[in-house]
PDB file of C-alpha atoms in Angstrom:
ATOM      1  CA  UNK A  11      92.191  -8.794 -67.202  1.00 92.00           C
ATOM      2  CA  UNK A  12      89.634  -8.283 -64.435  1.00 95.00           C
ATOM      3  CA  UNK A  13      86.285  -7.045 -66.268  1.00 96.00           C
ATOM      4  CA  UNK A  14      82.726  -6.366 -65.037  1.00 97.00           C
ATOM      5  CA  UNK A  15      79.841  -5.042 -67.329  1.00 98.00           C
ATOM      6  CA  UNK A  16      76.870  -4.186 -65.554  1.00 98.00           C
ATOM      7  CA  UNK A  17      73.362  -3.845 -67.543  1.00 98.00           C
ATOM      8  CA  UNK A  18      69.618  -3.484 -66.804  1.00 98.00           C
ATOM      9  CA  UNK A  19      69.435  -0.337 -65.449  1.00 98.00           C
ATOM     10  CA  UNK A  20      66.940   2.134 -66.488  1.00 98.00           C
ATOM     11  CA  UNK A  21      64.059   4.750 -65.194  1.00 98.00           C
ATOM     12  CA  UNK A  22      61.483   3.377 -62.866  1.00 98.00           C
ATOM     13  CA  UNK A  23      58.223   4.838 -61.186  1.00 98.00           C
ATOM     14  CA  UNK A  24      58.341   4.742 -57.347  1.00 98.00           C
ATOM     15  CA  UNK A  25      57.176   1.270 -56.338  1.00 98.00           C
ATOM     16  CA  UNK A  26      58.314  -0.058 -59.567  1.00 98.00           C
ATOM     17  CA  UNK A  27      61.207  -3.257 -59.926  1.00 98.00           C
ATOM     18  CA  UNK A  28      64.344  -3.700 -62.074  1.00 98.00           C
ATOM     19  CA  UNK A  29      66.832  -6.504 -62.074  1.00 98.00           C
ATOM     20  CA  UNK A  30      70.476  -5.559 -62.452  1.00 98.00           C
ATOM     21  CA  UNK A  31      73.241  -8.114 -64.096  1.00 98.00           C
ATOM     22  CA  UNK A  32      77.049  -7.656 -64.137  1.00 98.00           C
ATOM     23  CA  UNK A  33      79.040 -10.568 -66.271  1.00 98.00           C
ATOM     24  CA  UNK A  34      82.316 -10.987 -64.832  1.00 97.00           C
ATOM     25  CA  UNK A  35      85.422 -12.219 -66.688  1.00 96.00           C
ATOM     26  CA  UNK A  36      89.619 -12.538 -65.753  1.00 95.00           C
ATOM     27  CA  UNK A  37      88.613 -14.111 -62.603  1.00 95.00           C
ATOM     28  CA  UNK A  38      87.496 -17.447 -61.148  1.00 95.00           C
ATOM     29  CA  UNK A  39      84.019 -16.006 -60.429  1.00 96.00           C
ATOM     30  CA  UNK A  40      82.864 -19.457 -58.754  1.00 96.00           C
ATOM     31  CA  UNK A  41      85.508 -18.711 -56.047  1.00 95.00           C
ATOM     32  CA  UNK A  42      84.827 -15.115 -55.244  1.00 96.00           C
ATOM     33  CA  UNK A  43      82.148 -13.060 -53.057  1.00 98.00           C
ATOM     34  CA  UNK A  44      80.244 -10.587 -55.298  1.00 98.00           C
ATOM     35  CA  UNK A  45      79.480  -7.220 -54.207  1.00 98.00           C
ATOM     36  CA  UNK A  46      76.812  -4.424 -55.912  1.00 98.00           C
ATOM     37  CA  UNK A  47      77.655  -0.862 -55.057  1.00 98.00           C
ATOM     38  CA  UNK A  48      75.889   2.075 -55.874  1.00 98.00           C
ATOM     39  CA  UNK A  49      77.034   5.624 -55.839  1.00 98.00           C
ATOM     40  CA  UNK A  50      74.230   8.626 -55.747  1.00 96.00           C
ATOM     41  CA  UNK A  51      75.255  12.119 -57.295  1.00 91.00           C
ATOM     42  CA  UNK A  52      77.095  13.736 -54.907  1.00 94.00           C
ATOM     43  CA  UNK A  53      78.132  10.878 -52.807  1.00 96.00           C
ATOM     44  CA  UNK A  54      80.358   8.144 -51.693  1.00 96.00           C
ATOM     45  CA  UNK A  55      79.932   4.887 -53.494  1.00 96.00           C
ATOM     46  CA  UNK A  56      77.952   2.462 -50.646  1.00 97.00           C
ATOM     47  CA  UNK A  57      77.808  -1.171 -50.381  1.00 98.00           C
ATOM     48  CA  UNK A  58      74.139  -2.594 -51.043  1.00 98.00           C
ATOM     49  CA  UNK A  59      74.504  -6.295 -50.998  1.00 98.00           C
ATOM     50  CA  UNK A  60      76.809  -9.089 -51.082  1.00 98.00           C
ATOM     51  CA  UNK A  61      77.217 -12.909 -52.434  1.00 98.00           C
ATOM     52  CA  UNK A  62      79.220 -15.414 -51.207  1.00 97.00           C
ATOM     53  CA  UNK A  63      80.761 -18.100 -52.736  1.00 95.00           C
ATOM     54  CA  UNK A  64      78.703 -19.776 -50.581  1.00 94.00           C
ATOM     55  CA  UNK A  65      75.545 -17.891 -51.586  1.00 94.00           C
ATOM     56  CA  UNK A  66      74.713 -16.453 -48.227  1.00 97.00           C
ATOM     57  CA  UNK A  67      74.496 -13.034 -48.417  1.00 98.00           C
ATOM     58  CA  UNK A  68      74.712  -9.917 -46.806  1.00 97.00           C
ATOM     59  CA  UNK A  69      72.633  -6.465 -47.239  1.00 98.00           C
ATOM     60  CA  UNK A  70      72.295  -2.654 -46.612  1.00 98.00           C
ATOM     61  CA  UNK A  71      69.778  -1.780 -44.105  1.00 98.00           C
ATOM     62  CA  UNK A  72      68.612   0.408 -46.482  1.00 97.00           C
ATOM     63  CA  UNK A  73      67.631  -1.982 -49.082  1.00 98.00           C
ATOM     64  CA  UNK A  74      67.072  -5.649 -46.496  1.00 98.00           C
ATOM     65  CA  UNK A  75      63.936  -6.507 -47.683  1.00 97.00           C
ATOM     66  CA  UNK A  76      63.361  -5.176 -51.477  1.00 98.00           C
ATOM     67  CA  UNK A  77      66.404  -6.500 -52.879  1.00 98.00           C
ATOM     68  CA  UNK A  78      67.615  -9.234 -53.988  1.00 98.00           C
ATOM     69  CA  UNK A  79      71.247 -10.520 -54.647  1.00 98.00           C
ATOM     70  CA  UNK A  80      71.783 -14.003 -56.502  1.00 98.00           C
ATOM     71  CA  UNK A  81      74.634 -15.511 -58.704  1.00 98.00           C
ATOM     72  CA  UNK A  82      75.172 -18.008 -61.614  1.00 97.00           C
ATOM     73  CA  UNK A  83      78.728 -19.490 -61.505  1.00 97.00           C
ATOM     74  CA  UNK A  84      77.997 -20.503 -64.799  1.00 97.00           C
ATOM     75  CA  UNK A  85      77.224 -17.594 -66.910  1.00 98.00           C
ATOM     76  CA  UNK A  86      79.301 -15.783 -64.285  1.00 98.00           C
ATOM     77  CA  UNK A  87      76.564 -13.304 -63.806  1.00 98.00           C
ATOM     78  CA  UNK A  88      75.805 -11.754 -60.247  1.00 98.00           C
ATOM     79  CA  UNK A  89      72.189  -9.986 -60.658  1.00 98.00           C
ATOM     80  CA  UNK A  90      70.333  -7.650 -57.948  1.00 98.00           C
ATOM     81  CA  UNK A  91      66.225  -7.824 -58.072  1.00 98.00           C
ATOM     82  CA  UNK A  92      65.434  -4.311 -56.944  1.00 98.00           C
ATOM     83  CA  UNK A  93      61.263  -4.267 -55.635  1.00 98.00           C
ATOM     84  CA  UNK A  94      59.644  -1.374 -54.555  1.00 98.00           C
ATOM     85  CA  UNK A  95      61.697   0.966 -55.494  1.00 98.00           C
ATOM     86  CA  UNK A  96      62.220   4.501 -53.639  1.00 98.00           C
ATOM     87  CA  UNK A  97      63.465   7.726 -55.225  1.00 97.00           C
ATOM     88  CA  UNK A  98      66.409   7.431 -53.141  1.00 96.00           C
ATOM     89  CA  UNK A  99      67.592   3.991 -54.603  1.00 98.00           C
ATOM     90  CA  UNK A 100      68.334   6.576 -57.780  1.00 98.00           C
ATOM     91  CA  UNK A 101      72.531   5.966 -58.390  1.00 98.00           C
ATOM     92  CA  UNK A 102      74.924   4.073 -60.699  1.00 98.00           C
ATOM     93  CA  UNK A 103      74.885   0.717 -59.794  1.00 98.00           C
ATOM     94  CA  UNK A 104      78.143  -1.030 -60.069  1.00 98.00           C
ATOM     95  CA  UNK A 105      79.725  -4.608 -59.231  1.00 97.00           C
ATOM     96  CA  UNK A 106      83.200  -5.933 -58.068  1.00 97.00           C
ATOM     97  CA  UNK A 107      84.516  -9.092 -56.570  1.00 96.00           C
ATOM     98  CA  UNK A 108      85.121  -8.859 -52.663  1.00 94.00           C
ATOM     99  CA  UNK A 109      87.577  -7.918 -52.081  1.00 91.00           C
ATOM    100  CA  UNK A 110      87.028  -5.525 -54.496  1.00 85.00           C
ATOM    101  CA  UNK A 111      89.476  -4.734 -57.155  1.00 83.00           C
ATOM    102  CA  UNK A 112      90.531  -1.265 -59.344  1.00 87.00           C
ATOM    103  CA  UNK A 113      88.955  -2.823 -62.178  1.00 89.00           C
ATOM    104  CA  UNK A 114      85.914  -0.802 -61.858  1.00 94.00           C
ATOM    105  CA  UNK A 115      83.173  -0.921 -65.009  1.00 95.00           C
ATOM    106  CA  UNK A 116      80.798   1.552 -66.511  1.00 97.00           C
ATOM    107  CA  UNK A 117      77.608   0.654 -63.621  1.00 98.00           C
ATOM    108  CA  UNK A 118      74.192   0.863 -65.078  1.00 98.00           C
ATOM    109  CA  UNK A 119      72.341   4.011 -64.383  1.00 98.00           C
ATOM    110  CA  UNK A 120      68.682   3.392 -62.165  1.00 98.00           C
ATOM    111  CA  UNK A 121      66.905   6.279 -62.116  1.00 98.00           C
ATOM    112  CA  UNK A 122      63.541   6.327 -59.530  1.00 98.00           C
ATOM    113  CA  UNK A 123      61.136   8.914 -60.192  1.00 97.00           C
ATOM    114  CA  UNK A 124      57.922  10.003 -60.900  1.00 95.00           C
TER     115      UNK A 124
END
């Protein structure tokens, strides 16, 4: 079945970096988009950037510039590079193949603060 188990997460001082990585399995990874969410306490779960089979990518206004999304077919691994981080990047990060399936996993936790 459809799995994704996200890891990396963690607390972080404003400014500070983390990378994210979700292995993927029940799925040809190589010939799906990837897609990291995030959902803050209290809200909706948001898009913040996605991968292309292709590897061109797309981001969140709110994050076009600090992050980073990348892939490895191989290890079918998506990761995010998160730089200067803000205190509102604080969520649980979570990945899913576009288009995104019920198969949600556990998401990491990033926590921004000072």
């Amino acid at each position: 079945q459809v799995q994704f188990v996200e890891s990396g997460g963690g607390l972080v001082q404003p400014g500070g970096s983390l990378r994210l990585s979700c292995a993927a399995s029940g799925f040809i990874f190589s010939g799906y988009a990837m897609t990291w969410y995030r959902q803050a306490p209290g809200k909706q779960r948001e898009l913040v950037a996605r991968i292309f089979s292709t590897r061109s990518t797309n981001y969140a206004d709110s994050v076009k510039g600090r992050f980073t999304i990348s892939r490895d077919n191989a290890k079918k691994t998506v990761y995010l590079q998160m730089n200067s981080l803000k205190p509102e990047d604080t969520a649980v990060y979570y990945c899913n193949k576009h288009p995104a399936t019920g198969d949600w996993g556990q998401g990491t936790q990033v926590t921004v603060s000072s």
